[in-house]
Short mmCIF file of C-alpha atoms in Angstrom, two decimals:
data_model
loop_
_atom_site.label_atom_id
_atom_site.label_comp_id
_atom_site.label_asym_id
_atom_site.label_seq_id
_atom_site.Cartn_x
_atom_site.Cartn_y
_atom_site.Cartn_z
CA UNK K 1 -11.19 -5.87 -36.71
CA UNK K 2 -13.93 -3.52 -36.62
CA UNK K 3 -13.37 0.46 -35.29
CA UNK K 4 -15.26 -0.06 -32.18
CA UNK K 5 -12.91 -3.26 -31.16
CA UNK K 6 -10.43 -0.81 -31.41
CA UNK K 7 -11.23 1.37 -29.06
CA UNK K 8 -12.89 -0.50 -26.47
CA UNK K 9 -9.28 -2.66 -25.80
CA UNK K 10 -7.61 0.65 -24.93
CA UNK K 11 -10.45 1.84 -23.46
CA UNK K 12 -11.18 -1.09 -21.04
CA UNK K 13 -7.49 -1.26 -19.81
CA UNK K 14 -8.15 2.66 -19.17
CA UNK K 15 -11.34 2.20 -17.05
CA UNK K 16 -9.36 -0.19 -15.28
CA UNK K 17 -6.28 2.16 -15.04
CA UNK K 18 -8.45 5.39 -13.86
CA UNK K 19 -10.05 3.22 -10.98
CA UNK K 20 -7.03 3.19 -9.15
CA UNK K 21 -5.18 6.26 -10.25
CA UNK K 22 -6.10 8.50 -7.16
CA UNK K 23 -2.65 10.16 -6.58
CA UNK K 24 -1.63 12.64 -8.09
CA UNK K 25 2.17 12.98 -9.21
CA UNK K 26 4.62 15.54 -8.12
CA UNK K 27 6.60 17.34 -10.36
CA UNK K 28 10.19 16.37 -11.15
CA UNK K 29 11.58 19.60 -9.00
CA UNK K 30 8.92 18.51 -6.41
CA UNK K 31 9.46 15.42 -5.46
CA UNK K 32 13.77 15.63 -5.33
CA UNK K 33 13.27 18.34 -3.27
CA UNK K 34 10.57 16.94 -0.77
CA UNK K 35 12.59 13.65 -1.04
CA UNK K 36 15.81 15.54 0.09
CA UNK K 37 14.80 18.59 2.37
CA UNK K 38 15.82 17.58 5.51
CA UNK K 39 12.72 19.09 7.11
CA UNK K 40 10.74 16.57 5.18
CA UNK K 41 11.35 14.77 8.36
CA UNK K 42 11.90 11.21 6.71
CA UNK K 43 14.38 9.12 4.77
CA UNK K 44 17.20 10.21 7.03
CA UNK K 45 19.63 7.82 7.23
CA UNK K 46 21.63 9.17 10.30
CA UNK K 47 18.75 8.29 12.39
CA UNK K 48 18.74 6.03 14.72
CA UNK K 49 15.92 4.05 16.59
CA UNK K 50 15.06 5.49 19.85
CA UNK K 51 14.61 2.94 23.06
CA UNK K 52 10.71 3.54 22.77
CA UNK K 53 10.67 2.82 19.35
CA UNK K 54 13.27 0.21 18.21
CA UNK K 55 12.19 -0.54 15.27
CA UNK K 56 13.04 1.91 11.59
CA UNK K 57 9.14 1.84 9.99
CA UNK K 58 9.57 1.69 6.10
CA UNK K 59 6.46 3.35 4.61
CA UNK K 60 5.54 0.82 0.85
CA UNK K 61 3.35 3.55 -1.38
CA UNK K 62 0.27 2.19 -3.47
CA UNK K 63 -0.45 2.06 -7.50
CA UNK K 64 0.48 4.77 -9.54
CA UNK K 65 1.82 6.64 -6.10
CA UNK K 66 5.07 7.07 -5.28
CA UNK K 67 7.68 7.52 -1.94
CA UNK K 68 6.65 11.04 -1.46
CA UNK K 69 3.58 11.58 -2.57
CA UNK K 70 1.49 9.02 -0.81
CA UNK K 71 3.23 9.84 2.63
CA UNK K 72 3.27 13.71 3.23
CA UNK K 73 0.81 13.00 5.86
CA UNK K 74 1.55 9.87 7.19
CA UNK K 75 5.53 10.17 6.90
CA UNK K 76 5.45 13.61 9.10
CA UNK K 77 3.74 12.51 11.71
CA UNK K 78 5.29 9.43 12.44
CA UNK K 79 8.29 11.12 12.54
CA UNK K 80 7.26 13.92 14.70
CA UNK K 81 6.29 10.85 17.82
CA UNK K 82 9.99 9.59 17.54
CA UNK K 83 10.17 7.14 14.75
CA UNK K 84 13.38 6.90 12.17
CA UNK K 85 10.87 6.98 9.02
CA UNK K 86 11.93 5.45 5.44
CA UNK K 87 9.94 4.97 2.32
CA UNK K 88 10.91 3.60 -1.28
CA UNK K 89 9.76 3.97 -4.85
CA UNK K 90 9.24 0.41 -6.45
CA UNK K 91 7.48 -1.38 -9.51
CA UNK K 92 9.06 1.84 -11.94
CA UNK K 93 8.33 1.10 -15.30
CA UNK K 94 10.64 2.54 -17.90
CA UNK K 95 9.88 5.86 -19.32
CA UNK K 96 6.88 6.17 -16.79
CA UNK K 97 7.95 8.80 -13.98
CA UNK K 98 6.28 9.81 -10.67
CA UNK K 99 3.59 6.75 -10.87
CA UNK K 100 5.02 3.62 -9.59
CA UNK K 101 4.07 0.89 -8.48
CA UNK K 102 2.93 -0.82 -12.04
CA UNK K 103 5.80 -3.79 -12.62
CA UNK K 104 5.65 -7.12 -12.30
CA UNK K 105 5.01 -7.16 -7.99
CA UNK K 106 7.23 -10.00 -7.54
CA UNK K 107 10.17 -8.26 -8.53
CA UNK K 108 8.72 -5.07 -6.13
CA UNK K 109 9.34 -7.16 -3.53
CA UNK K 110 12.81 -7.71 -4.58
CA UNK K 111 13.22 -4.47 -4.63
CA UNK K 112 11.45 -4.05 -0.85
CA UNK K 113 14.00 -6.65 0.39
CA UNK K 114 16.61 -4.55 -0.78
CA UNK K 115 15.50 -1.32 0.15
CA UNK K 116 14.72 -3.05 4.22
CA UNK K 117 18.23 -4.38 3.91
CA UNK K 118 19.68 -0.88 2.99
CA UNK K 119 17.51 0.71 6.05
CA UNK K 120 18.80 -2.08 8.94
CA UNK K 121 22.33 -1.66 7.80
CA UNK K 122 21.99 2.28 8.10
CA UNK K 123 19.88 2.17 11.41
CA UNK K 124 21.68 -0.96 13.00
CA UNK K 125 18.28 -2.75 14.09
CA UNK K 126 17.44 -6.28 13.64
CA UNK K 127 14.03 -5.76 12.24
CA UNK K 128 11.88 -2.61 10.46
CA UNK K 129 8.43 -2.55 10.53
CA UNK K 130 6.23 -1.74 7.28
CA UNK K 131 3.33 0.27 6.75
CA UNK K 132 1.97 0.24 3.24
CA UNK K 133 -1.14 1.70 1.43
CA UNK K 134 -3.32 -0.38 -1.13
CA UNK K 135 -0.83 -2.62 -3.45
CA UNK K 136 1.83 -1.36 -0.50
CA UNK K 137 -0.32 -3.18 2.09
CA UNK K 138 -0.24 -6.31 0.27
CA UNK K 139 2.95 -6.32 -1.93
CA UNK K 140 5.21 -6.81 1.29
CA UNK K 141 3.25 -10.09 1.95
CA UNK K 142 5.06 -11.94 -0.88
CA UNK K 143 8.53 -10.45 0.56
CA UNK K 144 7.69 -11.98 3.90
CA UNK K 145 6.06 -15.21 2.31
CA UNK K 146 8.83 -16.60 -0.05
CA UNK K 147 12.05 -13.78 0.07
CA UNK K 148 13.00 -14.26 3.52
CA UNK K 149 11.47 -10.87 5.09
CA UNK K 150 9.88 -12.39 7.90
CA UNK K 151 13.41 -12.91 9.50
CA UNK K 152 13.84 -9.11 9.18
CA UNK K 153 9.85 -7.44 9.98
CA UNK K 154 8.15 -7.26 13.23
CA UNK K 155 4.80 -5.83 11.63
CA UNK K 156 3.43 -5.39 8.57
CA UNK K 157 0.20 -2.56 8.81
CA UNK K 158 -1.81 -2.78 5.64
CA UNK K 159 -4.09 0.76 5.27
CA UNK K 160 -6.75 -0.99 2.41
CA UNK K 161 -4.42 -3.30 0.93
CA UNK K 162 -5.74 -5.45 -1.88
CA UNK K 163 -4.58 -8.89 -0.03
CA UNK K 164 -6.67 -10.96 -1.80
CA UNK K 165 -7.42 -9.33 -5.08
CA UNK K 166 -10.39 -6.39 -6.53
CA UNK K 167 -12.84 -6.70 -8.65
CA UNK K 168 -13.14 -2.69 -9.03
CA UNK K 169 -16.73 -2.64 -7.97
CA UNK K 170 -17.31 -4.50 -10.88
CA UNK K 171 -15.16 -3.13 -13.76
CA UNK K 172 -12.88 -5.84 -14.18
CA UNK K 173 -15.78 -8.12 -15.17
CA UNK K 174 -16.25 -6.25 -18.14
CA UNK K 175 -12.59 -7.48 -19.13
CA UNK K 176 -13.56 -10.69 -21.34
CA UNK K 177 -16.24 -8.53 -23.23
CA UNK K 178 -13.39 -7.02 -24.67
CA UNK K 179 -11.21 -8.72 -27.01
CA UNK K 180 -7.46 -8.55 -26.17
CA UNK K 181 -7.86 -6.36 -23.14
CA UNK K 182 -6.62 -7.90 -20.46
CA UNK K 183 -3.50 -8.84 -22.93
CA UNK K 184 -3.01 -5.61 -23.61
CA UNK K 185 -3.45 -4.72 -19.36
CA UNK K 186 -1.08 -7.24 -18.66
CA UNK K 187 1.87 -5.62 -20.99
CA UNK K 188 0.88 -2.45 -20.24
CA UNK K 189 1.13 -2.71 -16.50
CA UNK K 190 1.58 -5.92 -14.94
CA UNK K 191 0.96 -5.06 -11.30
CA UNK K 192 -2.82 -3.94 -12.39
CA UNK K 193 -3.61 -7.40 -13.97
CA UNK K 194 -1.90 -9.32 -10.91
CA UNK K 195 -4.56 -7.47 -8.30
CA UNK K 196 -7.24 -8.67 -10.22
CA UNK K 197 -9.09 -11.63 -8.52
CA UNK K 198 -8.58 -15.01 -9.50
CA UNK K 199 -4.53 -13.65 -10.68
CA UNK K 200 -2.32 -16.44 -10.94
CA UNK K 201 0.20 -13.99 -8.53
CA UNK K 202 -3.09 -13.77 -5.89
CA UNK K 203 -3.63 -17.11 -6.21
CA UNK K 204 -0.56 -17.91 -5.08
CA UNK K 205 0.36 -15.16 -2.39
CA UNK K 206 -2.55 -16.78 -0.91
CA UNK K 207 -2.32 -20.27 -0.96
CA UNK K 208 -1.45 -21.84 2.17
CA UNK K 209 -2.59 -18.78 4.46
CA UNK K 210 -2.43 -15.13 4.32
CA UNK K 211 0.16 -14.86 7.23
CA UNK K 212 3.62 -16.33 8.33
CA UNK K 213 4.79 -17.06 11.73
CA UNK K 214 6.60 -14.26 13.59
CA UNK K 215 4.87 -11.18 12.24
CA UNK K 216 2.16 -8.86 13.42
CA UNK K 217 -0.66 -7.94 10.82
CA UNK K 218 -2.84 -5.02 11.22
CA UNK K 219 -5.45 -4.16 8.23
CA UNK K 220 -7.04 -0.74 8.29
CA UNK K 221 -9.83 -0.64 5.68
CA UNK K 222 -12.47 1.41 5.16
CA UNK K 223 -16.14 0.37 3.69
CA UNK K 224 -16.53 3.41 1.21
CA UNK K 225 -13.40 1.95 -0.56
CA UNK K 226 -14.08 2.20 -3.99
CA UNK K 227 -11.05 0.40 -5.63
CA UNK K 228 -10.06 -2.79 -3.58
CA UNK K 229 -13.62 -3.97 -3.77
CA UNK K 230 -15.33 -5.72 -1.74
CA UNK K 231 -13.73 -4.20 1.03
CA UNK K 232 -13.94 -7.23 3.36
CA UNK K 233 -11.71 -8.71 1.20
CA UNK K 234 -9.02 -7.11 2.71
CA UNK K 235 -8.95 -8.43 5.87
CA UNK K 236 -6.64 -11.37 7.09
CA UNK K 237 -7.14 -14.09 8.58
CA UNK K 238 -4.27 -15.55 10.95
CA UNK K 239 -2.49 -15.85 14.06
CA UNK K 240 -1.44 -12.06 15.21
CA UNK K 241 -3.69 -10.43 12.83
CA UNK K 242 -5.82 -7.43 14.01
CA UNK K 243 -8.65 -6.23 11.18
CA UNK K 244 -9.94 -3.06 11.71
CA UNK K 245 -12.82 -1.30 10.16
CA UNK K 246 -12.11 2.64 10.22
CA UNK K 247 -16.14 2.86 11.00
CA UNK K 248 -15.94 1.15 13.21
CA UNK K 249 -13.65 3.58 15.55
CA UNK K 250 -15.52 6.56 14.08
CA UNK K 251 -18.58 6.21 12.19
CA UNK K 252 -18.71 9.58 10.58
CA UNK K 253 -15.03 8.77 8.55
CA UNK K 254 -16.18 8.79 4.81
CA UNK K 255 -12.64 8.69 3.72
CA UNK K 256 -12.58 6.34 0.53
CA UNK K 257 -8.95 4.69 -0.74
CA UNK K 258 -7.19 7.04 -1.51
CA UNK K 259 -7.73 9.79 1.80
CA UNK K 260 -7.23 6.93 4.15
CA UNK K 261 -3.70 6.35 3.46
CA UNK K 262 -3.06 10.24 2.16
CA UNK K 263 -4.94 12.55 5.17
CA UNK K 264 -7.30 10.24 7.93
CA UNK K 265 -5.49 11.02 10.86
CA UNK K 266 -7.68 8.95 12.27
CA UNK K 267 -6.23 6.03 10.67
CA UNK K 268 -2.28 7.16 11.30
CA UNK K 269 -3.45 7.28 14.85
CA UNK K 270 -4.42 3.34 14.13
CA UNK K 271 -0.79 2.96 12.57
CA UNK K 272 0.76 4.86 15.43
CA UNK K 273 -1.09 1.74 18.13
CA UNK K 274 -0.04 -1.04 15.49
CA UNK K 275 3.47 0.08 15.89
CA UNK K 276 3.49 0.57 19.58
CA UNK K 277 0.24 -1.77 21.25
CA UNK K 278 1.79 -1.72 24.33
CA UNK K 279 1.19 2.06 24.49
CA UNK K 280 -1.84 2.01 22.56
CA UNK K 281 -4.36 4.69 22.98
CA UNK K 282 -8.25 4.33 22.02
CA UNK K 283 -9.16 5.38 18.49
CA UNK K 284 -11.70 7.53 18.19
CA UNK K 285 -13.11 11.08 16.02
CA UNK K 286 -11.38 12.69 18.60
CA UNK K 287 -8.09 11.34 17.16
CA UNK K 288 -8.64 13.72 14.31
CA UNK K 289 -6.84 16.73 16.79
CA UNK K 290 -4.33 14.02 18.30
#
């Protein structure tokens, strides 16, 4: 093989892998103690589910992010309007901390079954609902599709989930220029390969309809995503499914992927109705100070 086909396989898989790696990790001492501070404000299992809202919300974090990181925003203030607030790390790959979210996404949602098992036993309700950011938006669709979750979820809110695969504005096109990469992408980190359009796992997560009876869907994208691109292609279509365009409620949000699930309060204000419509409140810039 000749040098240069020797560094572009690495280096395709790492254009691929830098596109969505817009988290950054905690340290080890970081993260155990944010997970376990009690004034983090989440993940306390002594809490129980208030008459106004009934429901535990388990927050599902994207690629490479983990169960703190992605939701020191988010996690807070749901909490501080009354909700019992959970999240998990899933998709660990071994030897790889802080940046989850890269095994095989089937077995993630194993892993989300358990973990929304573990929260209804510890909160006594019949049903959570989910909130989950890029690959979190999307990965709990194959739990309610074929592992029983829709039994046990009364929403799912996707903030730009890849439902129905990326193309990375173009980057994973490149992939069959270079020999062996997507080989090597696939070992490497499964759940990357399996968001790629035309994935035999999106293929399937797909087929029949992006929705099952009984749920609520919200999508919250936003069209500067750079990562789950195009960005239309996150949208649903369905019975109970709401697709909303962050733009839309205020045309001045530039946040890309990663700030709309980390720091748009305008978008956990768009959570905050999905969770509650029947005390729903417009979204607007204002909701910025809300």
């Amino acid at each position: 093989m000749l040098p240069w086909k020797r560094v572009l396989r690495p280096l395709a898989a790492l254009l691929l892998t830098a596109a969505v790696a817009v988290v950054p990790a905690a340290t080890t001492a970081q993260a155990a103690e944010t997970a376990a501070a009690p004034s983090s404000g989440w993940n306390d299992y002594s809490c129980k589910p208030s008459a106004a809202h009934p429901r535990p919300v388990v927050l599902v974090h994207g690629t490479f992010a983990n169960s703190v990181d992605n939701w020191l925003g988010l996690a807070p203030y749901l909490k501080d309007r009354g909700y019992c607030v959970f999240s998990l790390d899933y998709g660990q790959l071994p030897g790889v901390p802080f940046f989850h979210a890269l095994g095989p996404i089937d077995k993630s949602a194993e892993q989300l079954s358990a973990y929304v098992d573990k929260v209804l036993t510890a909160t006594g309700a019949a049903e959570a609902d989910l909130v989950g950011h890029s690959q979190g938006g999307m990965m709990p669709r194959y739990y309610l599709k074929f592992l029983g979750g829709a039994g046990k979820v009364n929403a799912l809110v996707g903030i730009a989930p890849n439902n129905h695969g990326t193309t990375l504005s173009g980057l994973t096109n490149l992939l069959p220029y270079f020999p062996g990469a997507e080989d090597l992408l696939s070992a490497a980190t499964p759940a990357l390969a399996q968001q790629v359009v035309g994935s035999d796992f999106m293929t399937r997560l797909n087929a029949g309809g992006d929705t099952v009876p009984g749920v609520r869907y919200t999508v919250i994208a936003t069209k500067y995503d750079e990562v789950v691109t195009p960005w239309r292609t996150q949208f649903l279509t369905g019975p109970d499914v709401k697709n909303v365009l962050i733009q839309d409620l205020c045309a001045v949000d530039i946040s890309e992927h990663a700030l709309i699930g980390i720091t748009d309060r305008i978008a956990f204000h768009e959570v905050a109705n999905a969770l509650d419509p029947a005390h729903a409140r417009p979204t607007t810039c204002a909701s910025v100070f809300s």
